[in-house]
CSV table of C-alpha atoms and ligand atoms in Angstrom, one decimal:
chain,number,residue,atom,x,y,z
A,1172,MET,CA,64.6,-170.7,-85.3
A,1173,VAL,CA,66.9,-167.9,-84.3
A,1174,THR,CA,68.9,-166.6,-87.2
A,1175,LEU,CA,72.2,-164.8,-87.0
A,1176,LEU,CA,70.4,-161.7,-88.2
A,1177,GLU,CA,68.1,-161.9,-85.2
A,1178,VAL,CA,70.9,-162.3,-82.8
A,1179,LEU,CA,72.6,-159.3,-84.3
A,1180,LEU,CA,69.3,-157.4,-84.2
A,1181,SER,CA,68.6,-158.2,-80.6
A,1182,PHE,CA,72.1,-156.9,-79.9
A,1183,CYS,CA,71.1,-153.7,-81.6
A,1184,ILE,CA,67.9,-153.4,-79.7
A,1185,CYS,CA,69.9,-153.6,-76.4
A,1186,CYS,CA,72.6,-151.2,-77.4
A,1187,THR,CA,71.0,-148.6,-79.5
A,1188,LEU,CA,69.2,-145.6,-78.2
A,1189,VAL,CA,66.5,-145.2,-80.8
A,1190,ASN,CA,64.9,-142.0,-81.8
A,1191,PRO,CA,61.7,-143.1,-83.7
A,1192,TYR,CA,61.9,-140.1,-85.9
A,1193,SER,CA,65.5,-140.3,-87.0
A,1194,ILE,CA,65.9,-143.8,-88.2
A,1195,GLY,CA,67.0,-142.5,-91.5
A,1196,VAL,CA,64.7,-144.3,-93.9
A,1197,VAL,CA,64.5,-142.5,-97.2
A,1198,ASP,CA,63.3,-139.0,-96.5
A,1199,ARG,CA,60.1,-139.7,-94.7
A,1200,LEU,CA,59.1,-139.7,-91.1
A,1201,ILE,CA,58.1,-143.1,-90.0
A,1202,GLN,CA,55.7,-143.2,-87.1
A,1203,LEU,CA,56.6,-145.4,-84.2
A,1204,VAL,CA,53.7,-147.5,-83.1
A,1205,ASP,CA,53.6,-148.9,-79.6
A,1206,LYS,CA,51.1,-150.4,-77.3
A,1207,ALA,CA,50.2,-147.1,-75.8
A,1208,GLN,CA,49.5,-145.2,-79.1
A,1209,GLY,CA,47.3,-145.7,-82.1
A,1210,PHE,CA,47.5,-143.9,-85.3
A,1211,ASN,CA,45.8,-143.0,-88.5
A,1212,LEU,CA,48.6,-143.6,-90.9
A,1213,LEU,CA,48.7,-141.7,-94.2
A,1214,ALA,CA,50.0,-143.3,-97.4
A,1215,PRO,CA,50.3,-140.8,-100.2
A,1216,GLU,CA,49.2,-142.0,-103.6
A,1217,ASN,CA,52.1,-143.5,-105.6
A,1218,ASN,CA,50.5,-144.6,-108.8
A,1219,HIS,CA,52.4,-142.0,-110.7
A,1220,ASP,CA,55.7,-141.7,-108.9
A,1221,LYS,CA,55.9,-145.5,-108.7
A,1222,ASP,CA,57.5,-145.3,-105.3
A,1223,PHE,CA,56.3,-148.7,-104.0
A,1224,THR,CA,58.9,-148.8,-101.2
A,1225,ARG,CA,57.4,-146.6,-98.5
A,1226,GLY,CA,58.2,-147.2,-94.9
A,1227,LEU,CA,54.8,-146.8,-93.3
A,1228,PHE,CA,55.4,-147.3,-89.6
A,1229,ALA,CA,57.8,-148.8,-87.1
A,1230,VAL,CA,57.3,-151.0,-84.1
A,1231,ASN,CA,59.9,-151.9,-81.4
A,1232,GLU,CA,58.4,-155.3,-81.1
A,1233,PHE,CA,55.6,-157.5,-82.3
A,1234,ASP,CA,54.4,-161.0,-81.8
A,1235,ARG,CA,56.9,-162.9,-83.9
A,1236,GLY,CA,55.1,-166.2,-83.4
A,1237,ARG,CA,52.4,-165.1,-85.9
A,1238,ASP,CA,52.4,-165.6,-89.6
A,1239,PRO,CA,51.6,-163.2,-91.0
A,1240,PRO,CA,52.8,-160.9,-88.2
A,1241,PHE,CA,50.4,-158.1,-89.2
A,1242,LEU,CA,46.8,-158.7,-90.2
A,1243,ILE,CA,45.8,-156.3,-92.9
A,1244,GLU,CA,42.3,-155.9,-94.2
A,1245,PRO,CA,41.2,-155.9,-97.0
A,1246,PRO,CA,43.7,-158.5,-98.2
A,1247,GLY,CA,46.1,-157.8,-101.1
A,1248,PHE,CA,48.3,-155.3,-99.3
A,1249,ASN,CA,51.8,-156.1,-100.4
A,1250,TYR,CA,54.4,-155.4,-97.7
A,1251,THR,CA,57.7,-156.5,-96.2
A,1252,ILE,CA,59.1,-155.9,-92.8
A,1253,GLU,CA,62.7,-155.1,-92.1
A,1254,ASN,CA,64.7,-154.5,-89.0
A,1255,ARG,CA,66.6,-151.2,-88.9
A,1256,LEU,CA,68.4,-150.1,-85.8
A,1257,GLY,CA,66.4,-152.3,-83.6
A,1258,GLN,CA,63.0,-151.3,-84.9
A,1259,TRP,CA,60.8,-153.2,-87.3
A,1260,ILE,CA,59.6,-151.1,-90.2
A,1261,LEU,CA,56.7,-152.1,-92.4
A,1262,TYR,CA,57.4,-151.1,-96.0
A,1263,SER,CA,54.5,-150.9,-98.4
A,1264,HIS,CA,55.0,-152.2,-101.9
A,1265,SER,CA,51.4,-151.5,-102.9
A,1266,SER,CA,50.2,-149.1,-105.5
A,1267,PHE,CA,47.7,-146.5,-104.2
A,1268,ASP,CA,45.5,-144.6,-106.5
A,1269,TYR,CA,43.2,-142.3,-104.6
A,1270,GLU,CA,41.1,-141.4,-107.6
A,1271,LYS,CA,40.5,-145.0,-108.7
A,1272,ASP,CA,40.4,-146.6,-105.3
A,1273,PRO,CA,40.3,-144.4,-102.3
A,1274,ARG,CA,40.1,-147.3,-99.9
A,1275,SER,CA,41.6,-147.5,-96.4
A,1276,TYR,CA,43.2,-150.4,-94.7
A,1277,VAL,CA,43.0,-151.7,-91.2
A,1278,ILE,CA,46.2,-153.1,-89.8
A,1279,ARG,CA,46.2,-155.2,-86.7
A,1280,VAL,CA,49.5,-155.3,-85.0
A,1281,GLY,CA,50.0,-158.0,-82.4
A,1282,PHE,CA,52.5,-157.3,-79.6
A,1283,GLY,CA,52.2,-160.8,-78.0
A,1284,TYR,CA,50.4,-161.8,-74.8
A,1285,GLY,CA,47.1,-160.9,-76.4
A,1286,GLU,CA,47.9,-157.2,-76.9
A,1287,TRP,CA,46.8,-155.7,-80.2
A,1288,LYS,CA,46.8,-152.3,-81.7
A,1289,ILE,CA,44.5,-151.4,-84.6
A,1290,LEU,CA,45.9,-148.9,-87.1
A,1291,LYS,CA,44.0,-147.3,-89.9
A,1292,LEU,CA,45.9,-146.6,-93.1
A,1293,LEU,CA,44.3,-143.9,-95.2
A,1294,ILE,CA,45.3,-143.3,-98.8
A,1295,GLN,CA,46.1,-139.6,-99.1
A,1296,ASN,CA,45.1,-137.6,-102.1
A,1297,ILE,CA,48.0,-135.7,-103.6
A,1298,ASP,CA,48.0,-133.4,-106.7
A,1299,ASP,CA,49.3,-136.1,-109.1
A,1300,GLU,CA,46.8,-136.0,-111.9
A,1301,PRO,CA,46.9,-133.4,-114.7
A,1302,PRO,CA,44.0,-131.0,-115.2
A,1303,ALA,CA,41.9,-130.5,-118.4
A,1304,LEU,CA,40.6,-127.3,-119.9
A,1305,VAL,CA,37.9,-126.9,-122.5
A,1306,CYS,CA,36.9,-123.6,-124.0
A,1307,PRO,CA,34.1,-122.8,-126.5
A,1308,ASP,CA,35.0,-122.1,-130.1
A,1309,ASN,CA,32.4,-119.3,-130.5
A,1310,ILE,CA,33.6,-116.7,-128.2
A,1311,THR,CA,32.7,-113.1,-129.2
A,1312,MET,CA,33.6,-109.9,-127.3
A,1313,VAL,CA,33.1,-106.3,-128.1
A,1314,GLU,CA,36.3,-104.4,-128.9
A,1315,ASN,CA,36.1,-101.4,-126.5
A,1316,LEU,CA,34.4,-103.1,-123.6
A,1317,SER,CA,35.7,-104.8,-120.5
A,1318,TYR,CA,34.5,-108.2,-119.4
A,1319,ASP,CA,34.9,-109.4,-115.9
A,1320,VAL,CA,34.0,-112.7,-114.1
A,1321,ASN,CA,30.5,-111.5,-113.6
A,1322,ASN,CA,29.6,-110.5,-117.1
A,1323,SER,CA,31.9,-112.5,-119.5
A,1324,SER,CA,30.2,-115.3,-121.4
A,1325,ALA,CA,33.6,-116.7,-122.4
A,1326,ILE,CA,33.3,-119.6,-120.0
A,1327,CYS,CA,35.7,-122.5,-120.2
A,1328,TRP,CA,35.6,-125.6,-118.1
A,1329,LEU,CA,38.5,-126.6,-115.9
A,1330,SER,CA,38.6,-130.1,-114.4
A,1331,ASP,CA,41.1,-132.1,-112.3
A,1332,PRO,CA,40.5,-135.5,-110.8
A,1333,ASP,CA,42.5,-134.5,-107.7
A,1334,GLY,CA,40.5,-131.3,-107.0
A,1335,PHE,CA,42.8,-128.5,-105.8
A,1336,LEU,CA,41.4,-126.4,-108.6
A,1337,ASN,CA,42.2,-123.2,-106.7
A,1338,GLN,CA,45.9,-123.9,-107.2
A,1339,THR,CA,45.6,-123.7,-111.0
A,1340,THR,CA,47.7,-121.1,-112.7
A,1341,PHE,CA,47.0,-119.8,-116.3
A,1342,LYS,CA,49.4,-118.4,-118.8
A,1343,LEU,CA,48.0,-116.6,-121.8
A,1344,THR,CA,50.1,-115.8,-124.8
A,1345,GLY,CA,49.4,-114.3,-128.2
A,1346,THR,CA,48.7,-110.9,-129.7
A,1347,TYR,CA,46.9,-108.7,-127.3
A,1348,SER,CA,47.1,-111.4,-124.6
A,1349,ASP,CA,48.0,-108.8,-122.0
A,1350,ASN,CA,44.4,-107.7,-122.2
A,1351,PHE,CA,43.0,-111.0,-121.2
A,1352,GLU,CA,43.0,-113.1,-118.1
A,1353,MET,CA,41.7,-116.5,-117.1
A,1354,LYS,CA,39.9,-116.4,-113.7
A,1355,LEU,CA,38.0,-118.8,-111.6
A,1356,PRO,CA,34.5,-117.7,-110.4
A,1357,VAL,CA,34.3,-115.5,-107.3
A,1358,LYS,CA,32.7,-118.5,-105.5
A,1359,TYR,CA,33.0,-122.2,-106.3
A,1360,ASP,CA,33.1,-125.5,-104.6
A,1361,GLU,CA,36.6,-125.8,-103.3
A,1362,PHE,CA,36.4,-129.6,-103.2
A,1363,ALA,CA,34.9,-130.0,-106.6
A,1364,GLN,CA,36.7,-131.6,-109.5
A,1365,THR,CA,35.4,-129.2,-112.1
A,1366,THR,CA,34.6,-125.5,-112.3
A,1367,GLU,CA,34.0,-122.7,-114.7
A,1368,ALA,CA,37.1,-120.8,-115.8
A,1369,ILE,CA,36.2,-117.4,-117.2
A,1370,ILE,CA,38.2,-115.4,-119.8
A,1371,THR,CA,38.1,-111.7,-118.8
A,1372,LYS,CA,39.1,-108.8,-121.0
A,1373,LYS,CA,40.2,-105.2,-120.7
A,1374,ALA,CA,38.7,-102.5,-122.9
A,1375,PHE,CA,41.1,-102.1,-125.8
A,1376,GLU,CA,41.2,-101.3,-129.5
A,1377,SER,CA,42.2,-104.2,-131.7
A,1378,ASP,CA,42.9,-104.7,-135.4
A,1379,GLY,CA,40.8,-107.9,-135.6
A,1380,ASP,CA,40.1,-111.2,-134.0
A,1381,VAL,CA,42.3,-112.4,-131.2
A,1382,TYR,CA,44.1,-115.8,-131.0
A,1383,LEU,CA,45.1,-116.8,-127.5
A,1384,THR,CA,47.1,-119.7,-126.4
A,1385,ILE,CA,46.2,-120.8,-122.8
A,1386,GLN,CA,48.3,-123.0,-120.7
A,1387,ALA,CA,46.8,-124.1,-117.4
A,1388,LYS,CA,49.0,-125.8,-114.8
A,1389,ASP,CA,47.8,-127.4,-111.6
A,1390,GLY,CA,49.4,-126.8,-108.2
A,1391,ALA,CA,52.0,-129.6,-108.8
A,1392,GLY,CA,52.9,-128.1,-112.2
A,1393,HIS,CA,51.1,-130.6,-114.5
A,1394,SER,CA,49.9,-129.0,-117.7
A,1395,THR,CA,46.5,-129.9,-119.1
A,1396,VAL,CA,45.8,-133.0,-121.1
A,1397,PRO,CA,45.4,-134.0,-123.9
A,1398,LYS,CA,47.2,-130.8,-125.0
A,1399,ALA,CA,49.5,-128.8,-122.8
A,1400,LYS,CA,48.2,-125.6,-124.4
A,1401,ILE,CA,44.9,-124.8,-125.9
A,1402,ASP,CA,44.2,-122.3,-128.7
A,1403,VAL,CA,41.3,-120.0,-128.4
A,1404,LYS,CA,39.9,-117.7,-131.0
A,1405,ILE,CA,38.0,-114.7,-129.8
A,1406,LYS,CA,36.0,-112.9,-132.4
A,1407,ILE,CA,36.2,-109.2,-131.7
A,1408,ILE,CA,33.2,-107.2,-132.7
A,1409,LYS,CA,34.3,-103.7,-133.8
A,1410,ASP,CA,32.7,-100.9,-132.0
A,1411,THR,CA,31.2,-98.2,-134.1
A,1412,LYS,CA,33.7,-95.5,-133.0
B,1750,NAG,C1,55.0,-157.2,-104.0
B,1750,NAG,O1,56.0,-156.2,-104.1
B,1750,NAG,C2,57.3,-156.8,-104.6
B,1750,NAG,C3,58.3,-155.7,-104.5
B,1750,NAG,O2,57.9,-154.5,-105.2
B,1750,NAG,C4,57.1,-157.3,-106.0
B,1750,NAG,O3,58.3,-157.9,-106.4
B,1750,NAG,C5,56.0,-158.4,-106.0
B,1750,NAG,O4,55.7,-158.8,-107.3
B,1750,NAG,C6,54.7,-157.8,-105.4
B,1750,NAG,N1,53.7,-158.9,-105.2
B,1750,NAG,C7,52.4,-158.7,-105.5
B,1750,NAG,C8,51.6,-159.9,-105.3
B,1750,NAG,O5,52.0,-157.6,-106.0
B,1751,NAG,C1,28.4,-121.4,-128.4
B,1751,NAG,O1,28.2,-122.8,-128.8
B,1751,NAG,C2,27.6,-123.6,-127.8
B,1751,NAG,C3,27.6,-125.0,-128.4
B,1751,NAG,O2,28.7,-125.3,-129.0
B,1751,NAG,C4,26.3,-123.1,-127.4
B,1751,NAG,O3,25.7,-123.9,-126.4
B,1751,NAG,C5,26.4,-121.7,-127.0
B,1751,NAG,O4,25.1,-121.1,-126.7
B,1751,NAG,C6,27.1,-120.8,-128.0
B,1751,NAG,N1,27.3,-119.5,-127.4
B,1751,NAG,C7,27.2,-118.4,-128.1
B,1751,NAG,C8,27.5,-117.2,-127.3
B,1751,NAG,O5,26.8,-118.4,-129.2
B,1752,NAG,C1,31.0,-105.7,-117.2
B,1752,NAG,O1,31.0,-105.1,-115.9
B,1752,NAG,C2,31.9,-104.1,-115.8
B,1752,NAG,C3,31.9,-103.6,-114.4
B,1752,NAG,O2,30.8,-104.0,-113.7
B,1752,NAG,C4,31.6,-103.0,-116.8
B,1752,NAG,O3,32.6,-101.9,-116.7
B,1752,NAG,C5,31.7,-103.6,-118.2
B,1752,NAG,O4,31.3,-102.6,-119.1
B,1752,NAG,C6,30.7,-104.8,-118.3
B,1752,NAG,N1,30.9,-105.4,-119.6
B,1752,NAG,C7,29.9,-105.8,-120.3
B,1752,NAG,C8,30.2,-106.5,-121.6
B,1752,NAG,O5,28.7,-105.7,-120.0
B,1753,NAG,C1,31.5,-109.9,-109.1
B,1753,NAG,O1,30.3,-110.0,-108.3
B,1753,NAG,C2,30.6,-110.3,-106.9
B,1753,NAG,C3,29.3,-110.4,-106.1
B,1753,NAG,O2,28.5,-111.2,-106.8
B,1753,NAG,C4,31.5,-109.2,-106.3
B,1753,NAG,O3,31.9,-109.6,-105.0
B,1753,NAG,C5,32.8,-109.1,-107.2
B,1753,NAG,O4,33.6,-108.0,-106.7
B,1753,NAG,C6,32.4,-108.8,-108.6
B,1753,NAG,N1,33.6,-108.9,-109.4
B,1753,NAG,C7,33.9,-107.9,-110.3
B,1753,NAG,C8,35.2,-108.0,-111.0
B,1753,NAG,O5,33.2,-106.9,-110.5
B,1754,NAG,C1,42.0,-124.3,-102.0
B,1754,NAG,O1,41.1,-125.3,-101.7
B,1754,NAG,C2,41.4,-126.2,-100.7
B,1754,NAG,C3,40.4,-127.3,-100.6
B,1754,NAG,O2,40.3,-128.0,-101.7
B,1754,NAG,C4,41.5,-125.4,-99.4
B,1754,NAG,O3,41.9,-126.2,-98.3
B,1754,NAG,C5,42.6,-124.3,-99.6
B,1754,NAG,O4,42.5,-123.4,-98.4
B,1754,NAG,C6,42.2,-123.4,-100.8
B,1754,NAG,N1,43.3,-122.5,-101.0
B,1754,NAG,C7,43.1,-121.3,-101.4
B,1754,NAG,C8,44.4,-120.4,-101.7
B,1754,NAG,O5,42.0,-120.8,-101.6
B,1755,NAG,C1,35.9,-96.8,-125.6
B,1755,NAG,O1,34.8,-96.8,-124.8
B,1755,NAG,C2,34.6,-95.7,-123.9
B,1755,NAG,C3,33.4,-96.0,-123.1
B,1755,NAG,O2,33.4,-97.2,-122.5
B,1755,NAG,C4,34.5,-94.4,-124.7
B,1755,NAG,O3,34.5,-93.3,-123.9
B,1755,NAG,C5,35.7,-94.3,-125.7
B,1755,NAG,O4,35.4,-93.2,-126.6
B,1755,NAG,C6,35.8,-95.6,-126.5
B,1755,NAG,N1,37.0,-95.4,-127.3
B,1755,NAG,C7,37.0,-95.7,-128.6
B,1755,NAG,C8,38.4,-95.4,-129.3
B,1755,NAG,O5,36.1,-96.1,-129.2
């Protein structure tokens, strides 16, 4: 059955010079898939931003005799297709959570006359989960000594399900906080989800114990959970001088 919409659309296909990368869908580039090309498509996680309306790719034509027009494995992929400026765009309405389910999908696009294109849709890990930071409650340091990453035993643990630990920034506040820094080890696994984070100290004279408040933020600006800031007490051992 030919609908009025399809008549209008075929008119568009004839008359519109289509630039596959300027079809103006939201703010994303949509890849044009045709018989000659294949793609690994990337779908960024959207379990937090709840954007379930991503245009994933566009085709100029497909085998419209088929129902469903695209075969997607594994099943359960929720999508719609829409014609814009003569191109068919597949919109995903599925929720992707890389940490919980880093699956990929295989999408078979039929162009008719037995021609198929196999696409692979990969869920892309983005920095969308907050980090966590745990510090010991029995930190002691000597007043007039410096501690660096190699000899401090004030070792906290930083973790983030997304990884990207090297993008973490730390803000230390409190009395004497200018003398302290939080640093990641000289070497650690860049792809790990957890690492040591070491409190270093300059040599300085203090009146007593130090109370620091540490705020860690990941590369996307998420503060730690369950608390955005953690309080750390450092017992300062007076030197004899
Ligand atoms: C598919 O997505 C649409 C639009 O977001 C939604 O209304 C519908 O409930 C979804 N269906 C399933 C089976 O998830
Ligand atoms: C601090 O306490 C932890 C257990 O809570 C213990 O494993 C560690 O050895 C202690 N460190 C120091 C320097 O006392
Ligand atoms: C740690 O090492 C630095 C330089 O290697 C040194 O100046 C400092 O005294 C050391 N601190 C301790 C507590 O050993
Ligand atoms: C810590 O030791 C490593 C070598 O193991 C060295 O490259 C680095 O400069 C040292 N850091 C400090 C602050 O001394
Ligand atoms: C951070 O780690 C990622 C891998 O997780 C790596 O690709 C990137 O180059 C690293 N960035 C820095 C500044 O070290
Ligand atoms: C601090 O320590 C240095 C040696 O690390 C020493 O020369 C200095 O006298 C000490 N200062 C005080 C006030 O204890």
